[in-house]
């Protein structure tokens, strides 16, 4: 489980960096769309990491509800 959490943490860091880099080039065609797509992937990965990291059931439910923003 620890290796999986570390991999998700790396994914969050990498996708955040990619989204930031893409938003610096926002004037290019398709950059905003790709940036928001990568950003939703970051939201999904971050809140999934939080969901599997906490032991409190109400927090798991709250993180799962926020995670759906990245899934859609």
PDB file of N, CA and C in Angstrom:
ATOM      1  N   UNK A   1       0.826  -1.192   0.000  1.00  0.00           N
ATOM      2  CA  UNK A   1       0.000   0.000   0.000  1.00  0.00           C
ATOM      3  C   UNK A   1       0.870   1.256   0.000  1.00  0.00           C
ATOM      4  N   UNK A   2       2.011   1.189   0.662  1.00  0.00           N
ATOM      5  CA  UNK A   2       2.889   2.349   0.725  1.00  0.00           C
ATOM      6  C   UNK A   2       3.449   2.691  -0.653  1.00  0.00           C
ATOM      7  N   UNK A   3       3.827   1.676  -1.418  1.00  0.00           N
ATOM      8  CA  UNK A   3       4.370   1.915  -2.759  1.00  0.00           C
ATOM      9  C   UNK A   3       3.298   2.552  -3.640  1.00  0.00           C
ATOM     10  N   UNK A   4       2.072   2.070  -3.522  1.00  0.00           N
ATOM     11  CA  UNK A   4       0.966   2.628  -4.296  1.00  0.00           C
ATOM     12  C   UNK A   4       0.734   4.092  -3.940  1.00  0.00           C
ATOM     13  N   UNK A   5       0.799   4.419  -2.666  1.00  0.00           N
ATOM     14  CA  UNK A   5       0.618   5.810  -2.230  1.00  0.00           C
ATOM     15  C   UNK A   5       1.741   6.694  -2.739  1.00  0.00           C
ATOM     16  N   UNK A   6       2.948   6.178  -2.717  1.00  0.00           N
ATOM     17  CA  UNK A   6       4.080   6.949  -3.224  1.00  0.00           C
ATOM     18  C   UNK A   6       3.912   7.202  -4.721  1.00  0.00           C
ATOM     19  N   UNK A   7       3.489   6.194  -5.459  1.00  0.00           N
ATOM     20  CA  UNK A   7       3.269   6.352  -6.901  1.00  0.00           C
ATOM     21  C   UNK A   7       2.169   7.374  -7.179  1.00  0.00           C
ATOM     22  N   UNK A   8       1.098   7.350  -6.388  1.00  0.00           N
ATOM     23  CA  UNK A   8       0.040   8.347  -6.559  1.00  0.00           C
ATOM     24  C   UNK A   8       0.544   9.749  -6.228  1.00  0.00           C
ATOM     25  N   UNK A   9       1.372   9.859  -5.201  1.00  0.00           N
ATOM     26  CA  UNK A   9       1.955  11.157  -4.860  1.00  0.00           C
ATOM     27  C   UNK A   9       2.830  11.702  -5.976  1.00  0.00           C
ATOM     28  N   UNK A  10       3.612  10.819  -6.580  1.00  0.00           N
ATOM     29  CA  UNK A  10       4.444  11.230  -7.715  1.00  0.00           C
ATOM     30  C   UNK A  10       3.559  11.645  -8.891  1.00  0.00           C
ATOM     31  N   UNK A  11       2.484  10.900  -9.121  1.00  0.00           N
ATOM     32  CA  UNK A  11       1.549  11.251 -10.191  1.00  0.00           C
ATOM     33  C   UNK A  11       0.945  12.632  -9.972  1.00  0.00           C
ATOM     34  N   UNK A  12       0.568  12.929  -8.738  1.00  0.00           N
ATOM     35  CA  UNK A  12       0.010  14.253  -8.422  1.00  0.00           C
ATOM     36  C   UNK A  12       1.043  15.342  -8.701  1.00  0.00           C
ATOM     37  N   UNK A  13       2.267  15.116  -8.289  1.00  0.00           N
ATOM     38  CA  UNK A  13       3.321  16.119  -8.505  1.00  0.00           C
ATOM     39  C   UNK A  13       3.602  16.310  -9.994  1.00  0.00           C
ATOM     40  N   UNK A  14       3.690  15.225 -10.738  1.00  0.00           N
ATOM     41  CA  UNK A  14       4.002  15.317 -12.158  1.00  0.00           C
ATOM     42  C   UNK A  14       2.864  15.980 -12.926  1.00  0.00           C
ATOM     43  N   UNK A  15       1.625  15.574 -12.671  1.00  0.00           N
ATOM     44  CA  UNK A  15       0.510  16.176 -13.403  1.00  0.00           C
ATOM     45  C   UNK A  15       0.311  17.646 -13.030  1.00  0.00           C
ATOM     46  N   UNK A  16       0.612  18.004 -11.795  1.00  0.00           N
ATOM     47  CA  UNK A  16       0.543  19.416 -11.409  1.00  0.00           C
ATOM     48  C   UNK A  16       1.576  20.225 -12.190  1.00  0.00           C
ATOM     49  N   UNK A  17       2.779  19.691 -12.281  1.00  0.00           N
ATOM     50  CA  UNK A  17       3.822  20.370 -13.047  1.00  0.00           C
ATOM     51  C   UNK A  17       3.482  20.491 -14.517  1.00  0.00           C
ATOM     52  N   UNK A  18       2.938  19.422 -15.087  1.00  0.00           N
ATOM     53  CA  UNK A  18       2.554  19.455 -16.501  1.00  0.00           C
ATOM     54  C   UNK A  18       1.443  20.482 -16.724  1.00  0.00           C
ATOM     55  N   UNK A  19       0.435  20.488 -15.843  1.00  0.00           N
ATOM     56  CA  UNK A  19      -0.666  21.455 -15.991  1.00  0.00           C
ATOM     57  C   UNK A  19      -0.142  22.887 -15.879  1.00  0.00           C
ATOM     58  N   UNK A  20       0.755  23.119 -14.930  1.00  0.00           N
ATOM     59  CA  UNK A  20       1.321  24.458 -14.774  1.00  0.00           C
ATOM     60  C   UNK A  20       2.076  24.875 -16.029  1.00  0.00           C
ATOM     61  N   UNK A  21       2.856  23.964 -16.568  1.00  0.00           N
ATOM     62  CA  UNK A  21       3.631  24.262 -17.781  1.00  0.00           C
ATOM     63  C   UNK A  21       2.706  24.530 -18.973  1.00  0.00           C
ATOM     64  N   UNK A  22       1.636  23.766 -19.067  1.00  0.00           N
ATOM     65  CA  UNK A  22       0.694  23.964 -20.173  1.00  0.00           C
ATOM     66  C   UNK A  22      -0.021  25.305 -20.041  1.00  0.00           C
ATOM     67  N   UNK A  23      -0.389  25.686 -18.816  1.00  0.00           N
ATOM     68  CA  UNK A  23      -1.089  26.961 -18.638  1.00  0.00           C
ATOM     69  C   UNK A  23      -0.189  28.161 -18.918  1.00  0.00           C
ATOM     70  N   UNK A  24       1.123  27.966 -18.880  1.00  0.00           N
ATOM     71  CA  UNK A  24       2.033  29.051 -19.272  1.00  0.00           C
ATOM     72  C   UNK A  24       1.935  29.325 -20.775  1.00  0.00           C
ATOM     73  N   UNK A  25       1.513  28.333 -21.524  1.00  0.00           N
ATOM     74  CA  UNK A  25       1.364  28.468 -22.981  1.00  0.00           C
ATOM     75  C   UNK A  25      -0.117  28.552 -23.353  1.00  0.00           C
ATOM     76  N   UNK A  26      -0.925  29.222 -22.560  1.00  0.00           N
ATOM     77  CA  UNK A  26      -2.377  29.227 -22.717  1.00  0.00           C
ATOM     78  C   UNK A  26      -2.848  29.804 -24.044  1.00  0.00           C
ATOM     79  N   UNK A  27      -2.025  30.615 -24.701  1.00  0.00           N
ATOM     80  CA  UNK A  27      -2.442  31.243 -25.953  1.00  0.00           C
ATOM     81  C   UNK A  27      -2.378  30.296 -27.152  1.00  0.00           C
ATOM     82  N   UNK A  28      -1.715  29.164 -27.013  1.00  0.00           N
ATOM     83  CA  UNK A  28      -1.628  28.199 -28.117  1.00  0.00           C
ATOM     84  C   UNK A  28      -2.932  27.415 -28.229  1.00  0.00           C
ATOM     85  N   UNK A  29      -3.299  27.026 -29.442  1.00  0.00           N
ATOM     86  CA  UNK A  29      -4.561  26.290 -29.637  1.00  0.00           C
ATOM     87  C   UNK A  29      -4.575  24.970 -28.860  1.00  0.00           C
ATOM     88  N   UNK A  30      -5.626  24.760 -28.111  1.00  0.00           N
ATOM     89  CA  UNK A  30      -5.804  23.522 -27.359  1.00  0.00           C
ATOM     90  C   UNK A  30      -5.103  23.471 -26.023  1.00  0.00           C
ATOM     91  N   UNK A  31      -4.323  24.479 -25.696  1.00  0.00           N
ATOM     92  CA  UNK A  31      -3.549  24.439 -24.452  1.00  0.00           C
ATOM     93  C   UNK A  31      -4.459  24.516 -23.221  1.00  0.00           C
ATOM     94  N   UNK A  32      -5.461  25.379 -23.270  1.00  0.00           N
ATOM     95  CA  UNK A  32      -6.363  25.490 -22.121  1.00  0.00           C
ATOM     96  C   UNK A  32      -7.144  24.204 -21.903  1.00  0.00           C
ATOM     97  N   UNK A  33      -7.606  23.609 -22.980  1.00  0.00           N
ATOM     98  CA  UNK A  33      -8.359  22.360 -22.862  1.00  0.00           C
ATOM     99  C   UNK A  33      -7.490  21.262 -22.280  1.00  0.00           C
ATOM    100  N   UNK A  34      -6.286  21.110 -22.796  1.00  0.00           N
ATOM    101  CA  UNK A  34      -5.368  20.100 -22.276  1.00  0.00           C
ATOM    102  C   UNK A  34      -4.992  20.402 -20.835  1.00  0.00           C
ATOM    103  N   UNK A  35      -4.793  21.679 -20.518  1.00  0.00           N
ATOM    104  CA  UNK A  35      -4.455  22.059 -19.146  1.00  0.00           C
ATOM    105  C   UNK A  35      -5.543  21.676 -18.162  1.00  0.00           C
ATOM    106  N   UNK A  36      -6.789  21.937 -18.520  1.00  0.00           N
ATOM    107  CA  UNK A  36      -7.886  21.577 -17.628  1.00  0.00           C
ATOM    108  C   UNK A  36      -8.071  20.063 -17.547  1.00  0.00           C
ATOM    109  N   UNK A  37      -7.793  19.364 -18.633  1.00  0.00           N
ATOM    110  CA  UNK A  37      -7.859  17.909 -18.611  1.00  0.00           C
ATOM    111  C   UNK A  37      -6.817  17.336 -17.651  1.00  0.00           C
ATOM    112  N   UNK A  38      -5.604  17.832 -17.732  1.00  0.00           N
ATOM    113  CA  UNK A  38      -4.545  17.381 -16.829  1.00  0.00           C
ATOM    114  C   UNK A  38      -4.860  17.798 -15.389  1.00  0.00           C
ATOM    115  N   UNK A  39      -5.452  18.964 -15.224  1.00  0.00           N
ATOM    116  CA  UNK A  39      -5.810  19.430 -13.882  1.00  0.00           C
ATOM    117  C   UNK A  39      -6.878  18.539 -13.244  1.00  0.00           C
ATOM    118  N   UNK A  40      -7.855  18.085 -14.025  1.00  0.00           N
ATOM    119  CA  UNK A  40      -8.855  17.174 -13.467  1.00  0.00           C
ATOM    120  C   UNK A  40      -8.236  15.823 -13.122  1.00  0.00           C
ATOM    121  N   UNK A  41      -7.235  15.414 -13.885  1.00  0.00           N
ATOM    122  CA  UNK A  41      -6.509  14.195 -13.549  1.00  0.00           C
ATOM    123  C   UNK A  41      -5.759  14.366 -12.232  1.00  0.00           C
ATOM    124  N   UNK A  42      -5.228  15.555 -12.006  1.00  0.00           N
ATOM    125  CA  UNK A  42      -4.549  15.851 -10.754  1.00  0.00           C
ATOM    126  C   UNK A  42      -5.531  15.802  -9.582  1.00  0.00           C
ATOM    127  N   UNK A  43      -6.718  16.380  -9.771  1.00  0.00           N
ATOM    128  CA  UNK A  43      -7.742  16.349  -8.718  1.00  0.00           C
ATOM    129  C   UNK A  43      -8.117  14.913  -8.390  1.00  0.00           C
ATOM    130  N   UNK A  44      -8.321  14.102  -9.429  1.00  0.00           N
ATOM    131  CA  UNK A  44      -8.681  12.706  -9.199  1.00  0.00           C
ATOM    132  C   UNK A  44      -7.595  11.989  -8.404  1.00  0.00           C
ATOM    133  N   UNK A  45      -6.353  12.107  -8.829  1.00  0.00           N
ATOM    134  CA  UNK A  45      -5.261  11.394  -8.175  1.00  0.00           C
ATOM    135  C   UNK A  45      -5.043  11.885  -6.744  1.00  0.00           C
ATOM    136  N   UNK A  46      -5.137  13.195  -6.535  1.00  0.00           N
ATOM    137  CA  UNK A  46      -4.904  13.748  -5.201  1.00  0.00           C
ATOM    138  C   UNK A  46      -5.974  13.299  -4.211  1.00  0.00           C
ATOM    139  N   UNK A  47      -7.219  13.369  -4.614  1.00  0.00           N
ATOM    140  CA  UNK A  47      -8.271  12.996  -3.677  1.00  0.00           C
ATOM    141  C   UNK A  47      -8.403  11.492  -3.524  1.00  0.00           C
ATOM    142  N   UNK A  48      -7.974  10.721  -4.521  1.00  0.00           N
ATOM    143  CA  UNK A  48      -7.925   9.271  -4.341  1.00  0.00           C
ATOM    144  C   UNK A  48      -6.828   8.917  -3.349  1.00  0.00           C
ATOM    145  N   UNK A  49      -5.703   9.603  -3.436  1.00  0.00           N
ATOM    146  CA  UNK A  49      -4.627   9.397  -2.469  1.00  0.00           C
ATOM    147  C   UNK A  49      -5.093   9.742  -1.061  1.00  0.00           C
ATOM    148  N   UNK A  50      -5.804  10.853  -0.926  1.00  0.00           N
ATOM    149  CA  UNK A  50      -6.327  11.227   0.393  1.00  0.00           C
ATOM    150  C   UNK A  50      -7.354  10.209   0.887  1.00  0.00           C
ATOM    151  N   UNK A  51      -8.170   9.714  -0.028  1.00  0.00           N
ATOM    152  CA  UNK A  51      -9.198   8.748   0.373  1.00  0.00           C
ATOM    153  C   UNK A  51      -8.587   7.461   0.924  1.00  0.00           C
ATOM    154  N   UNK A  52      -7.574   6.949   0.257  1.00  0.00           N
ATOM    155  CA  UNK A  52      -6.995   5.696   0.733  1.00  0.00           C
ATOM    156  C   UNK A  52      -6.055   5.902   1.913  1.00  0.00           C
ATOM    157  N   UNK A  53      -5.666   7.153   2.185  1.00  0.00           N
ATOM    158  CA  UNK A  53      -4.739   7.421   3.278  1.00  0.00           C
ATOM    159  C   UNK A  53      -5.422   7.591   4.631  1.00  0.00           C
ATOM    160  N   UNK A  54      -6.656   8.057   4.644  1.00  0.00           N
ATOM    161  CA  UNK A  54      -7.334   8.316   5.917  1.00  0.00           C
ATOM    162  C   UNK A  54      -8.086   7.078   6.379  1.00  0.00           C
ATOM    163  N   UNK A  55      -8.314   6.994   7.682  1.00  0.00           N
ATOM    164  CA  UNK A  55      -9.053   5.848   8.216  1.00  0.00           C
ATOM    165  C   UNK A  55     -10.478   6.208   8.629  1.00  0.00           C
ATOM    166  N   UNK A  56     -10.782   7.491   8.717  1.00  0.00           N
ATOM    167  CA  UNK A  56     -12.108   7.940   9.114  1.00  0.00           C
ATOM    168  C   UNK A  56     -13.102   7.759   7.962  1.00  0.00           C
ATOM    169  N   UNK A  57     -14.177   7.054   8.235  1.00  0.00           N
ATOM    170  CA  UNK A  57     -15.163   6.779   7.194  1.00  0.00           C
ATOM    171  C   UNK A  57     -15.831   8.043   6.649  1.00  0.00           C
ATOM    172  N   UNK A  58     -16.241   9.011   7.498  1.00  0.00           N
ATOM    173  CA  UNK A  58     -16.838  10.239   6.938  1.00  0.00           C
ATOM    174  C   UNK A  58     -15.875  11.018   6.034  1.00  0.00           C
ATOM    175  N   UNK A  59     -14.585  11.015   6.377  1.00  0.00           N
ATOM    176  CA  UNK A  59     -13.609  11.684   5.519  1.00  0.00           C
ATOM    177  C   UNK A  59     -13.437  10.946   4.196  1.00  0.00           C
ATOM    178  N   UNK A  60     -13.484   9.620   4.246  1.00  0.00           N
ATOM    179  CA  UNK A  60     -13.404   8.840   3.011  1.00  0.00           C
ATOM    180  C   UNK A  60     -14.563   9.195   2.078  1.00  0.00           C
ATOM    181  N   UNK A  61     -15.749   9.323   2.646  1.00  0.00           N
ATOM    182  CA  UNK A  61     -16.925   9.684   1.848  1.00  0.00           C
ATOM    183  C   UNK A  61     -16.759  11.092   1.265  1.00  0.00           C
ATOM    184  N   UNK A  62     -16.273  12.030   2.069  1.00  0.00           N
ATOM    185  CA  UNK A  62     -16.086  13.406   1.593  1.00  0.00           C
ATOM    186  C   UNK A  62     -15.047  13.459   0.475  1.00  0.00           C
ATOM    187  N   UNK A  63     -13.937  12.750   0.654  1.00  0.00           N
ATOM    188  CA  UNK A  63     -12.911  12.735  -0.381  1.00  0.00           C
ATOM    189  C   UNK A  63     -13.417  12.053  -1.646  1.00  0.00           C
ATOM    190  N   UNK A  64     -14.237  11.027  -1.498  1.00  0.00           N
ATOM    191  CA  UNK A  64     -14.790  10.334  -2.665  1.00  0.00           C
ATOM    192  C   UNK A  64     -15.711  11.265  -3.454  1.00  0.00           C
ATOM    193  N   UNK A  65     -16.500  12.085  -2.728  1.00  0.00           N
ATOM    194  CA  UNK A  65     -17.403  13.018  -3.416  1.00  0.00           C
ATOM    195  C   UNK A  65     -16.621  14.074  -4.191  1.00  0.00           C
ATOM    196  N   UNK A  66     -15.522  14.561  -3.614  1.00  0.00           N
ATOM    197  CA  UNK A  66     -14.689  15.539  -4.315  1.00  0.00           C
ATOM    198  C   UNK A  66     -13.959  14.866  -5.471  1.00  0.00           C
ATOM    199  N   UNK A  67     -13.590  13.613  -5.295  1.00  0.00           N
ATOM    200  CA  UNK A  67     -12.900  12.853  -6.330  1.00  0.00           C
ATOM    201  C   UNK A  67     -13.736  12.753  -7.593  1.00  0.00           C
ATOM    202  N   UNK A  68     -15.045  12.737  -7.456  1.00  0.00           N
ATOM    203  CA  UNK A  68     -15.928  12.636  -8.627  1.00  0.00           C
ATOM    204  C   UNK A  68     -15.779  13.838  -9.561  1.00  0.00           C
ATOM    205  N   UNK A  69     -15.340  14.975  -9.038  1.00  0.00           N
ATOM    206  CA  UNK A  69     -15.103  16.132  -9.897  1.00  0.00           C
ATOM    207  C   UNK A  69     -14.029  15.800 -10.924  1.00  0.00           C
ATOM    208  N   UNK A  70     -12.999  15.119 -10.475  1.00  0.00           N
ATOM    209  CA  UNK A  70     -11.930  14.719 -11.400  1.00  0.00           C
ATOM    210  C   UNK A  70     -12.319  13.575 -12.296  1.00  0.00           C
ATOM    211  N   UNK A  71     -13.265  12.759 -11.864  1.00  0.00           N
ATOM    212  CA  UNK A  71     -13.671  11.620 -12.681  1.00  0.00           C
ATOM    213  C   UNK A  71     -14.560  12.038 -13.843  1.00  0.00           C
ATOM    214  N   UNK A  72     -15.331  13.087 -13.646  1.00  0.00           N
ATOM    215  CA  UNK A  72     -16.239  13.490 -14.717  1.00  0.00           C
ATOM    216  C   UNK A  72     -15.511  14.414 -15.636  1.00  0.00           C
TER     217      UNK A  72
END
